[in-house]
């Protein structure tokens, strides 16, 4: 969280920078770091994510501490709050909890219960900034036999409540004590649209899971999603005055517009050098296997 609030005519700006489905694409992190720093120079900043930070890059997923290199980079950038995606469960409960414990930011999921009862993951959190209370609620999809997408073995230590129903109920629960409510949703665009049409007591559904590019309003609810691999981010510019929100504008930007942060580049080079096996070329593709 930045502490460099800028004021013009007694107005202040809070910028919430939202990512989703990063899939351990660490090579774009240096551009994201520059983007965050530029907004920190203009006002208060919160950086949030809607899930699937891992599964997609061997330097992260096959590290001796699975997922931790991505978490350490996010710590450096200054993430504040994240939700869960289905891929956070891929390597089981111990790896999930290890990532959450290593994080210097809060992990949220309101519709997941850890059956062993000692999870570091909370259903929601509220951050007070510039006299405004901003509440974040985490929701993960339940579109695969009542649990998130993935194999049954990933979910043996967890139970889940319905994603849309829980999101709607949680928004109603937290809204009386919040000035601005954000649902960090990993349900996918169809379910986000379904929820928005119910007009829950929230302001923004910052989505993920379906890898769409979305920046739209449904009634009084804003929905965003930034494809995957940190190609886009959505920035909510919240203007406040005397502790009241007077305006909110949402902008979707592309990360390739930003220069790389050389310090982060050096850290990524260190990560890649840790395991020589992962740098061994074992074959070459004769075609483009990239899929949106």
PDB file of C-alpha atoms in Angstrom:
ATOM      1  CA  UNK A   1       0.000   0.000   0.000  1.00  0.00           C
ATOM      2  CA  UNK A   2       1.401   3.380  -0.977  1.00  0.00           C
ATOM      3  CA  UNK A   3       1.424   6.324   1.426  1.00  0.00           C
ATOM      4  CA  UNK A   4       1.959   9.000  -1.198  1.00  0.00           C
ATOM      5  CA  UNK A   5      -1.547  10.482  -1.307  1.00  0.00           C
ATOM      6  CA  UNK A   6      -1.894  13.431  -3.699  1.00  0.00           C
ATOM      7  CA  UNK A   7      -4.560  16.044  -3.143  1.00  0.00           C
ATOM      8  CA  UNK A   8      -6.097  18.579  -5.478  1.00  0.00           C
ATOM      9  CA  UNK A   9      -8.825  20.910  -4.201  1.00  0.00           C
ATOM     10  CA  UNK A  10      -9.162  18.700  -1.103  1.00  0.00           C
ATOM     11  CA  UNK A  11      -9.762  15.657  -3.324  1.00  0.00           C
ATOM     12  CA  UNK A  12      -7.714  12.466  -3.025  1.00  0.00           C
ATOM     13  CA  UNK A  13      -7.375   9.464  -5.284  1.00  0.00           C
ATOM     14  CA  UNK A  14      -7.273   5.785  -4.401  1.00  0.00           C
ATOM     15  CA  UNK A  15      -6.171   3.519  -7.244  1.00  0.00           C
ATOM     16  CA  UNK A  16      -7.089  -0.164  -7.059  1.00  0.00           C
ATOM     17  CA  UNK A  17      -5.018  -2.120  -9.566  1.00  0.00           C
ATOM     18  CA  UNK A  18      -6.611  -5.475 -10.423  1.00  0.00           C
ATOM     19  CA  UNK A  19      -5.003  -8.519 -12.050  1.00  0.00           C
ATOM     20  CA  UNK A  20      -6.242 -12.049 -12.684  1.00  0.00           C
ATOM     21  CA  UNK A  21      -5.049 -15.351 -14.147  1.00  0.00           C
ATOM     22  CA  UNK A  22      -1.379 -14.362 -14.081  1.00  0.00           C
ATOM     23  CA  UNK A  23      -0.417 -18.048 -14.405  1.00  0.00           C
ATOM     24  CA  UNK A  24       3.125 -17.433 -13.147  1.00  0.00           C
ATOM     25  CA  UNK A  25       4.019 -15.300 -16.176  1.00  0.00           C
ATOM     26  CA  UNK A  26       6.969 -13.779 -14.342  1.00  0.00           C
ATOM     27  CA  UNK A  27       8.460 -12.195 -17.458  1.00  0.00           C
ATOM     28  CA  UNK A  28       5.736  -9.518 -17.438  1.00  0.00           C
ATOM     29  CA  UNK A  29       6.094  -8.767 -13.723  1.00  0.00           C
ATOM     30  CA  UNK A  30       8.780  -6.075 -14.364  1.00  0.00           C
ATOM     31  CA  UNK A  31       6.293  -4.070 -16.445  1.00  0.00           C
ATOM     32  CA  UNK A  32       3.581  -4.511 -13.825  1.00  0.00           C
ATOM     33  CA  UNK A  33       6.022  -3.216 -11.197  1.00  0.00           C
ATOM     34  CA  UNK A  34       6.578  -0.043 -13.215  1.00  0.00           C
ATOM     35  CA  UNK A  35       2.822   0.433 -13.665  1.00  0.00           C
ATOM     36  CA  UNK A  36       2.265   0.161  -9.906  1.00  0.00           C
ATOM     37  CA  UNK A  37       5.032   2.657  -9.152  1.00  0.00           C
ATOM     38  CA  UNK A  38       3.590   5.187 -11.585  1.00  0.00           C
ATOM     39  CA  UNK A  39       0.211   5.048  -9.859  1.00  0.00           C
ATOM     40  CA  UNK A  40       1.859   5.246  -6.427  1.00  0.00           C
ATOM     41  CA  UNK A  41       3.322   8.569  -7.519  1.00  0.00           C
ATOM     42  CA  UNK A  42      -0.229   9.887  -8.062  1.00  0.00           C
ATOM     43  CA  UNK A  43      -2.117   8.656  -5.010  1.00  0.00           C
ATOM     44  CA  UNK A  44      -2.873   5.805  -2.659  1.00  0.00           C
ATOM     45  CA  UNK A  45      -2.638   2.378  -4.294  1.00  0.00           C
ATOM     46  CA  UNK A  46      -4.066  -1.054  -3.540  1.00  0.00           C
ATOM     47  CA  UNK A  47      -2.984  -4.006  -5.697  1.00  0.00           C
ATOM     48  CA  UNK A  48      -5.333  -6.998  -5.853  1.00  0.00           C
ATOM     49  CA  UNK A  49      -5.656 -10.270  -7.754  1.00  0.00           C
ATOM     50  CA  UNK A  50      -8.553 -12.597  -8.550  1.00  0.00           C
ATOM     51  CA  UNK A  51      -6.786 -15.942  -8.663  1.00  0.00           C
ATOM     52  CA  UNK A  52      -4.710 -18.393 -10.711  1.00  0.00           C
ATOM     53  CA  UNK A  53      -1.345 -16.872  -9.878  1.00  0.00           C
ATOM     54  CA  UNK A  54       0.377 -20.227 -10.457  1.00  0.00           C
ATOM     55  CA  UNK A  55       0.355 -23.126 -12.951  1.00  0.00           C
ATOM     56  CA  UNK A  56       1.882 -22.032 -16.226  1.00  0.00           C
ATOM     57  CA  UNK A  57       5.620 -21.610 -15.681  1.00  0.00           C
ATOM     58  CA  UNK A  58       8.120 -24.253 -14.569  1.00  0.00           C
ATOM     59  CA  UNK A  59      10.319 -21.682 -12.820  1.00  0.00           C
ATOM     60  CA  UNK A  60       7.434 -21.161 -10.385  1.00  0.00           C
ATOM     61  CA  UNK A  61       5.510 -24.423 -10.413  1.00  0.00           C
ATOM     62  CA  UNK A  62       8.511 -26.779 -10.308  1.00  0.00           C
ATOM     63  CA  UNK A  63      10.569 -24.771  -7.847  1.00  0.00           C
ATOM     64  CA  UNK A  64      11.635 -26.659  -4.715  1.00  0.00           C
ATOM     65  CA  UNK A  65       9.069 -24.412  -3.001  1.00  0.00           C
ATOM     66  CA  UNK A  66       6.171 -24.604  -5.465  1.00  0.00           C
ATOM     67  CA  UNK A  67       4.597 -21.239  -6.171  1.00  0.00           C
ATOM     68  CA  UNK A  68       6.802 -19.284  -3.777  1.00  0.00           C
ATOM     69  CA  UNK A  69       8.868 -17.429  -6.435  1.00  0.00           C
ATOM     70  CA  UNK A  70       5.639 -15.865  -7.726  1.00  0.00           C
ATOM     71  CA  UNK A  71       4.573 -14.930  -4.210  1.00  0.00           C
ATOM     72  CA  UNK A  72       7.942 -13.323  -3.484  1.00  0.00           C
ATOM     73  CA  UNK A  73       7.680 -11.206  -6.639  1.00  0.00           C
ATOM     74  CA  UNK A  74       4.171 -10.140  -5.650  1.00  0.00           C
ATOM     75  CA  UNK A  75       5.494  -9.208  -2.197  1.00  0.00           C
ATOM     76  CA  UNK A  76       8.075  -6.990  -3.878  1.00  0.00           C
ATOM     77  CA  UNK A  77       5.459  -5.260  -6.013  1.00  0.00           C
ATOM     78  CA  UNK A  78       3.288  -4.650  -2.954  1.00  0.00           C
ATOM     79  CA  UNK A  79       0.119  -6.676  -3.428  1.00  0.00           C
ATOM     80  CA  UNK A  80      -2.475  -6.073  -0.727  1.00  0.00           C
ATOM     81  CA  UNK A  81      -5.282  -8.619  -1.222  1.00  0.00           C
ATOM     82  CA  UNK A  82      -5.873 -11.692  -3.405  1.00  0.00           C
ATOM     83  CA  UNK A  83      -8.650 -14.195  -3.993  1.00  0.00           C
ATOM     84  CA  UNK A  84      -8.267 -17.877  -4.806  1.00  0.00           C
ATOM     85  CA  UNK A  85      -8.404 -19.425  -8.247  1.00  0.00           C
ATOM     86  CA  UNK A  86      -8.819 -23.108  -9.000  1.00  0.00           C
ATOM     87  CA  UNK A  87      -5.109 -23.507  -9.761  1.00  0.00           C
ATOM     88  CA  UNK A  88      -4.070 -22.414  -6.279  1.00  0.00           C
ATOM     89  CA  UNK A  89      -5.368 -25.861  -5.224  1.00  0.00           C
ATOM     90  CA  UNK A  90      -3.414 -27.856  -7.831  1.00  0.00           C
ATOM     91  CA  UNK A  91      -0.698 -29.128  -5.497  1.00  0.00           C
ATOM     92  CA  UNK A  92      -2.922 -29.615  -2.480  1.00  0.00           C
ATOM     93  CA  UNK A  93      -3.555 -28.037   0.872  1.00  0.00           C
ATOM     94  CA  UNK A  94       0.032 -27.875   2.169  1.00  0.00           C
ATOM     95  CA  UNK A  95       1.323 -25.995  -0.870  1.00  0.00           C
ATOM     96  CA  UNK A  96      -1.688 -23.667  -0.841  1.00  0.00           C
ATOM     97  CA  UNK A  97      -1.137 -22.803   2.813  1.00  0.00           C
ATOM     98  CA  UNK A  98       2.616 -22.417   2.306  1.00  0.00           C
ATOM     99  CA  UNK A  99       1.995 -19.841  -0.424  1.00  0.00           C
ATOM    100  CA  UNK A 100      -0.531 -17.975   1.713  1.00  0.00           C
ATOM    101  CA  UNK A 101       1.851 -17.971   4.685  1.00  0.00           C
ATOM    102  CA  UNK A 102       4.750 -16.681   2.581  1.00  0.00           C
ATOM    103  CA  UNK A 103       2.629 -13.820   1.270  1.00  0.00           C
ATOM    104  CA  UNK A 104       2.823 -10.339   2.750  1.00  0.00           C
ATOM    105  CA  UNK A 105      -0.757  -9.779   1.609  1.00  0.00           C
ATOM    106  CA  UNK A 106      -4.115 -11.233   2.583  1.00  0.00           C
ATOM    107  CA  UNK A 107      -5.686 -14.281   0.915  1.00  0.00           C
ATOM    108  CA  UNK A 108      -9.466 -14.473   0.715  1.00  0.00           C
ATOM    109  CA  UNK A 109     -12.097 -17.064  -0.166  1.00  0.00           C
ATOM    110  CA  UNK A 110     -15.587 -16.829   1.313  1.00  0.00           C
ATOM    111  CA  UNK A 111     -16.986 -20.052  -0.163  1.00  0.00           C
ATOM    112  CA  UNK A 112     -14.159 -22.405   0.816  1.00  0.00           C
ATOM    113  CA  UNK A 113     -13.872 -24.243   4.135  1.00  0.00           C
ATOM    114  CA  UNK A 114     -10.630 -25.937   5.172  1.00  0.00           C
ATOM    115  CA  UNK A 115     -11.766 -29.207   6.723  1.00  0.00           C
ATOM    116  CA  UNK A 116      -8.704 -29.277   8.984  1.00  0.00           C
ATOM    117  CA  UNK A 117      -9.691 -25.899  10.386  1.00  0.00           C
ATOM    118  CA  UNK A 118      -6.436 -23.940  10.502  1.00  0.00           C
ATOM    119  CA  UNK A 119      -6.384 -22.135   7.173  1.00  0.00           C
ATOM    120  CA  UNK A 120      -4.714 -18.702   6.919  1.00  0.00           C
ATOM    121  CA  UNK A 121      -7.323 -17.755   4.291  1.00  0.00           C
ATOM    122  CA  UNK A 122     -10.188 -15.470   5.348  1.00  0.00           C
ATOM    123  CA  UNK A 123     -13.573 -14.825   3.684  1.00  0.00           C
ATOM    124  CA  UNK A 124     -13.162 -11.052   3.438  1.00  0.00           C
ATOM    125  CA  UNK A 125     -11.113  -8.105   4.639  1.00  0.00           C
ATOM    126  CA  UNK A 126     -11.628  -4.365   4.973  1.00  0.00           C
ATOM    127  CA  UNK A 127      -8.926  -1.782   4.324  1.00  0.00           C
ATOM    128  CA  UNK A 128      -9.379   1.779   5.577  1.00  0.00           C
ATOM    129  CA  UNK A 129      -7.666   4.355   3.406  1.00  0.00           C
ATOM    130  CA  UNK A 130      -8.242   8.120   3.007  1.00  0.00           C
ATOM    131  CA  UNK A 131     -11.128   7.802   5.462  1.00  0.00           C
ATOM    132  CA  UNK A 132     -12.866   5.243   3.223  1.00  0.00           C
ATOM    133  CA  UNK A 133     -13.546   1.614   4.148  1.00  0.00           C
ATOM    134  CA  UNK A 134     -12.987  -0.699   1.175  1.00  0.00           C
ATOM    135  CA  UNK A 135     -14.087  -4.310   1.635  1.00  0.00           C
ATOM    136  CA  UNK A 136     -12.831  -7.206  -0.488  1.00  0.00           C
ATOM    137  CA  UNK A 137     -14.566 -10.594  -0.697  1.00  0.00           C
ATOM    138  CA  UNK A 138     -12.961 -13.629  -2.333  1.00  0.00           C
ATOM    139  CA  UNK A 139     -15.007 -16.166  -4.331  1.00  0.00           C
ATOM    140  CA  UNK A 140     -13.804 -19.215  -6.291  1.00  0.00           C
ATOM    141  CA  UNK A 141     -15.771 -21.167  -8.905  1.00  0.00           C
ATOM    142  CA  UNK A 142     -17.787 -24.256  -7.985  1.00  0.00           C
ATOM    143  CA  UNK A 143     -18.589 -25.374 -11.523  1.00  0.00           C
ATOM    144  CA  UNK A 144     -16.986 -28.830 -11.316  1.00  0.00           C
ATOM    145  CA  UNK A 145     -19.085 -31.205  -9.211  1.00  0.00           C
ATOM    146  CA  UNK A 146     -19.484 -28.579  -6.515  1.00  0.00           C
ATOM    147  CA  UNK A 147     -15.817 -27.628  -6.297  1.00  0.00           C
ATOM    148  CA  UNK A 148     -13.451 -25.529  -8.442  1.00  0.00           C
ATOM    149  CA  UNK A 149     -12.282 -26.813 -11.807  1.00  0.00           C
ATOM    150  CA  UNK A 150      -9.691 -29.556 -11.413  1.00  0.00           C
ATOM    151  CA  UNK A 151      -9.161 -33.098 -10.204  1.00  0.00           C
ATOM    152  CA  UNK A 152     -10.988 -34.443  -7.171  1.00  0.00           C
ATOM    153  CA  UNK A 153      -7.712 -35.135  -5.374  1.00  0.00           C
ATOM    154  CA  UNK A 154      -6.921 -31.413  -5.189  1.00  0.00           C
ATOM    155  CA  UNK A 155      -9.985 -30.766  -3.048  1.00  0.00           C
ATOM    156  CA  UNK A 156     -10.093 -33.630  -0.544  1.00  0.00           C
ATOM    157  CA  UNK A 157      -9.248 -31.282   2.350  1.00  0.00           C
ATOM    158  CA  UNK A 158     -11.873 -28.668   1.470  1.00  0.00           C
ATOM    159  CA  UNK A 159     -15.593 -28.120   1.118  1.00  0.00           C
ATOM    160  CA  UNK A 160     -17.262 -25.399  -0.917  1.00  0.00           C
ATOM    161  CA  UNK A 161     -20.533 -23.480  -0.931  1.00  0.00           C
ATOM    162  CA  UNK A 162     -22.137 -22.282  -4.169  1.00  0.00           C
ATOM    163  CA  UNK A 163     -20.118 -19.469  -5.711  1.00  0.00           C
ATOM    164  CA  UNK A 164     -22.838 -17.054  -6.880  1.00  0.00           C
ATOM    165  CA  UNK A 165     -25.070 -17.602  -3.847  1.00  0.00           C
ATOM    166  CA  UNK A 166     -22.203 -17.048  -1.416  1.00  0.00           C
ATOM    167  CA  UNK A 167     -21.003 -13.944  -3.257  1.00  0.00           C
ATOM    168  CA  UNK A 168     -24.461 -12.413  -3.099  1.00  0.00           C
ATOM    169  CA  UNK A 169     -24.875 -13.234   0.590  1.00  0.00           C
ATOM    170  CA  UNK A 170     -21.415 -12.005   1.564  1.00  0.00           C
ATOM    171  CA  UNK A 171     -21.916  -8.695  -0.224  1.00  0.00           C
ATOM    172  CA  UNK A 172     -25.104  -8.181   1.797  1.00  0.00           C
ATOM    173  CA  UNK A 173     -23.223  -9.064   4.994  1.00  0.00           C
ATOM    174  CA  UNK A 174     -20.267  -6.711   4.570  1.00  0.00           C
ATOM    175  CA  UNK A 175     -21.879  -3.756   2.784  1.00  0.00           C
ATOM    176  CA  UNK A 176     -23.422  -2.042   5.841  1.00  0.00           C
ATOM    177  CA  UNK A 177     -19.923  -1.438   7.234  1.00  0.00           C
ATOM    178  CA  UNK A 178     -18.162  -0.571   3.979  1.00  0.00           C
ATOM    179  CA  UNK A 179     -18.069   2.402   1.633  1.00  0.00           C
ATOM    180  CA  UNK A 180     -16.945   0.347  -1.358  1.00  0.00           C
ATOM    181  CA  UNK A 181     -17.273  -3.419  -1.856  1.00  0.00           C
ATOM    182  CA  UNK A 182     -15.188  -5.431  -4.325  1.00  0.00           C
ATOM    183  CA  UNK A 183     -15.781  -9.099  -5.087  1.00  0.00           C
ATOM    184  CA  UNK A 184     -12.558 -10.776  -6.199  1.00  0.00           C
ATOM    185  CA  UNK A 185     -14.290 -13.369  -8.333  1.00  0.00           C
ATOM    186  CA  UNK A 186     -12.784 -16.428  -9.944  1.00  0.00           C
ATOM    187  CA  UNK A 187     -16.136 -17.635 -11.280  1.00  0.00           C
ATOM    188  CA  UNK A 188     -15.793 -16.672 -14.951  1.00  0.00           C
ATOM    189  CA  UNK A 189     -17.606 -14.085 -17.021  1.00  0.00           C
ATOM    190  CA  UNK A 190     -20.912 -15.996 -17.307  1.00  0.00           C
ATOM    191  CA  UNK A 191     -21.241 -16.352 -13.542  1.00  0.00           C
ATOM    192  CA  UNK A 192     -20.065 -12.787 -12.947  1.00  0.00           C
ATOM    193  CA  UNK A 193     -22.802 -11.610 -15.301  1.00  0.00           C
ATOM    194  CA  UNK A 194     -25.353 -13.762 -13.522  1.00  0.00           C
ATOM    195  CA  UNK A 195     -24.303 -12.282 -10.178  1.00  0.00           C
ATOM    196  CA  UNK A 196     -24.319  -8.709 -11.503  1.00  0.00           C
ATOM    197  CA  UNK A 197     -27.847  -9.148 -12.830  1.00  0.00           C
ATOM    198  CA  UNK A 198     -28.903  -9.993  -9.277  1.00  0.00           C
ATOM    199  CA  UNK A 199     -27.589  -6.521  -8.306  1.00  0.00           C
ATOM    200  CA  UNK A 200     -25.717  -7.569  -5.149  1.00  0.00           C
ATOM    201  CA  UNK A 201     -24.666  -5.000  -2.558  1.00  0.00           C
ATOM    202  CA  UNK A 202     -21.263  -4.458  -4.144  1.00  0.00           C
ATOM    203  CA  UNK A 203     -19.724  -1.962  -6.530  1.00  0.00           C
ATOM    204  CA  UNK A 204     -17.207  -3.983  -8.524  1.00  0.00           C
ATOM    205  CA  UNK A 205     -16.832  -7.613  -9.567  1.00  0.00           C
ATOM    206  CA  UNK A 206     -13.137  -7.946 -10.405  1.00  0.00           C
ATOM    207  CA  UNK A 207     -13.256 -11.229 -12.256  1.00  0.00           C
ATOM    208  CA  UNK A 208     -11.118 -14.043 -13.568  1.00  0.00           C
ATOM    209  CA  UNK A 209     -11.172 -17.701 -14.665  1.00  0.00           C
ATOM    210  CA  UNK A 210     -12.628 -17.444 -18.178  1.00  0.00           C
ATOM    211  CA  UNK A 211      -9.766 -15.346 -19.618  1.00  0.00           C
ATOM    212  CA  UNK A 212     -12.065 -12.727 -21.142  1.00  0.00           C
ATOM    213  CA  UNK A 213     -11.357  -9.044 -21.694  1.00  0.00           C
ATOM    214  CA  UNK A 214     -14.204  -7.209 -19.947  1.00  0.00           C
ATOM    215  CA  UNK A 215     -14.703  -3.668 -18.686  1.00  0.00           C
ATOM    216  CA  UNK A 216     -18.426  -2.922 -18.476  1.00  0.00           C
ATOM    217  CA  UNK A 217     -21.356  -1.976 -16.266  1.00  0.00           C
ATOM    218  CA  UNK A 218     -24.421  -4.104 -15.587  1.00  0.00           C
ATOM    219  CA  UNK A 219     -26.848  -1.840 -13.789  1.00  0.00           C
ATOM    220  CA  UNK A 220     -24.978  -0.364 -10.843  1.00  0.00           C
ATOM    221  CA  UNK A 221     -22.293  -3.084 -10.855  1.00  0.00           C
ATOM    222  CA  UNK A 222     -19.008  -2.836 -12.716  1.00  0.00           C
ATOM    223  CA  UNK A 223     -17.449  -6.024 -14.113  1.00  0.00           C
ATOM    224  CA  UNK A 224     -13.868  -6.359 -15.281  1.00  0.00           C
ATOM    225  CA  UNK A 225     -11.565  -9.161 -16.391  1.00  0.00           C
ATOM    226  CA  UNK A 226      -8.076  -8.928 -17.881  1.00  0.00           C
ATOM    227  CA  UNK A 227      -7.641 -12.020 -20.065  1.00  0.00           C
ATOM    228  CA  UNK A 228      -4.561 -13.849 -18.667  1.00  0.00           C
ATOM    229  CA  UNK A 229      -0.760 -13.644 -18.354  1.00  0.00           C
ATOM    230  CA  UNK A 230      -0.835 -10.007 -17.122  1.00  0.00           C
ATOM    231  CA  UNK A 231      -1.515  -8.628 -20.597  1.00  0.00           C
ATOM    232  CA  UNK A 232      -4.039  -6.188 -19.155  1.00  0.00           C
ATOM    233  CA  UNK A 233      -4.903  -4.735 -15.765  1.00  0.00           C
ATOM    234  CA  UNK A 234      -7.956  -2.811 -14.645  1.00  0.00           C
ATOM    235  CA  UNK A 235      -7.500   0.311 -12.557  1.00  0.00           C
ATOM    236  CA  UNK A 236     -10.324   1.741 -10.462  1.00  0.00           C
ATOM    237  CA  UNK A 237      -9.701   5.437  -9.803  1.00  0.00           C
ATOM    238  CA  UNK A 238     -11.699   6.290  -6.686  1.00  0.00           C
ATOM    239  CA  UNK A 239     -11.949  10.004  -6.002  1.00  0.00           C
ATOM    240  CA  UNK A 240     -12.614  10.923  -2.393  1.00  0.00           C
ATOM    241  CA  UNK A 241     -13.254  14.158  -0.557  1.00  0.00           C
ATOM    242  CA  UNK A 242     -13.469  14.521   3.208  1.00  0.00           C
ATOM    243  CA  UNK A 243     -13.768  10.764   3.647  1.00  0.00           C
ATOM    244  CA  UNK A 244     -16.515  10.319   1.046  1.00  0.00           C
ATOM    245  CA  UNK A 245     -16.353   8.677  -2.385  1.00  0.00           C
ATOM    246  CA  UNK A 246     -17.476  11.209  -4.986  1.00  0.00           C
ATOM    247  CA  UNK A 247     -16.528   9.390  -8.206  1.00  0.00           C
ATOM    248  CA  UNK A 248     -15.178   6.074  -9.533  1.00  0.00           C
ATOM    249  CA  UNK A 249     -13.711   5.543 -12.994  1.00  0.00           C
ATOM    250  CA  UNK A 250     -12.475   2.216 -14.365  1.00  0.00           C
ATOM    251  CA  UNK A 251      -9.703   2.025 -16.955  1.00  0.00           C
ATOM    252  CA  UNK A 252      -8.256  -1.083 -18.573  1.00  0.00           C
ATOM    253  CA  UNK A 253      -4.634  -0.701 -19.633  1.00  0.00           C
ATOM    254  CA  UNK A 254      -2.104  -2.933 -21.371  1.00  0.00           C
ATOM    255  CA  UNK A 255       1.107  -3.726 -19.572  1.00  0.00           C
ATOM    256  CA  UNK A 256       3.217  -3.553 -22.724  1.00  0.00           C
ATOM    257  CA  UNK A 257       2.848   0.233 -22.544  1.00  0.00           C
ATOM    258  CA  UNK A 258       5.169   0.254 -19.528  1.00  0.00           C
ATOM    259  CA  UNK A 259       8.933  -0.051 -19.285  1.00  0.00           C
ATOM    260  CA  UNK A 260      10.503  -2.878 -17.316  1.00  0.00           C
ATOM    261  CA  UNK A 261      11.722  -2.437 -13.769  1.00  0.00           C
ATOM    262  CA  UNK A 262      15.372  -3.486 -13.895  1.00  0.00           C
ATOM    263  CA  UNK A 263      15.501  -4.498 -10.230  1.00  0.00           C
ATOM    264  CA  UNK A 264      12.647  -6.949 -10.770  1.00  0.00           C
ATOM    265  CA  UNK A 265      14.339  -8.198 -13.960  1.00  0.00           C
ATOM    266  CA  UNK A 266      17.460  -9.021 -11.943  1.00  0.00           C
ATOM    267  CA  UNK A 267      15.421 -10.929  -9.372  1.00  0.00           C
ATOM    268  CA  UNK A 268      13.734 -12.956 -12.128  1.00  0.00           C
ATOM    269  CA  UNK A 269      17.136 -13.812 -13.602  1.00  0.00           C
ATOM    270  CA  UNK A 270      18.144 -15.141 -10.172  1.00  0.00           C
ATOM    271  CA  UNK A 271      15.008 -17.276 -10.022  1.00  0.00           C
ATOM    272  CA  UNK A 272      15.705 -18.753 -13.458  1.00  0.00           C
ATOM    273  CA  UNK A 273      19.306 -19.539 -12.533  1.00  0.00           C
ATOM    274  CA  UNK A 274      18.368 -21.570  -9.447  1.00  0.00           C
ATOM    275  CA  UNK A 275      17.675 -24.820 -11.299  1.00  0.00           C
ATOM    276  CA  UNK A 276      19.889 -25.552 -14.330  1.00  0.00           C
ATOM    277  CA  UNK A 277      17.600 -28.412 -15.383  1.00  0.00           C
ATOM    278  CA  UNK A 278      14.814 -25.943 -16.111  1.00  0.00           C
ATOM    279  CA  UNK A 279      17.148 -24.093 -18.483  1.00  0.00           C
ATOM    280  CA  UNK A 280      17.963 -27.171 -20.543  1.00  0.00           C
ATOM    281  CA  UNK A 281      16.481 -27.120 -24.054  1.00  0.00           C
ATOM    282  CA  UNK A 282      14.849 -30.490 -24.715  1.00  0.00           C
ATOM    283  CA  UNK A 283      13.056 -29.683 -27.966  1.00  0.00           C
ATOM    284  CA  UNK A 284      11.689 -27.011 -30.263  1.00  0.00           C
ATOM    285  CA  UNK A 285       8.108 -26.367 -31.330  1.00  0.00           C
ATOM    286  CA  UNK A 286       7.422 -26.136 -35.053  1.00  0.00           C
ATOM    287  CA  UNK A 287       4.261 -24.078 -34.504  1.00  0.00           C
ATOM    288  CA  UNK A 288       2.699 -21.496 -32.239  1.00  0.00           C
ATOM    289  CA  UNK A 289       1.024 -23.171 -29.265  1.00  0.00           C
ATOM    290  CA  UNK A 290      -0.165 -19.948 -27.629  1.00  0.00           C
ATOM    291  CA  UNK A 291      -3.863 -19.984 -26.821  1.00  0.00           C
ATOM    292  CA  UNK A 292      -5.899 -17.117 -25.333  1.00  0.00           C
TER     293      UNK A 292
END
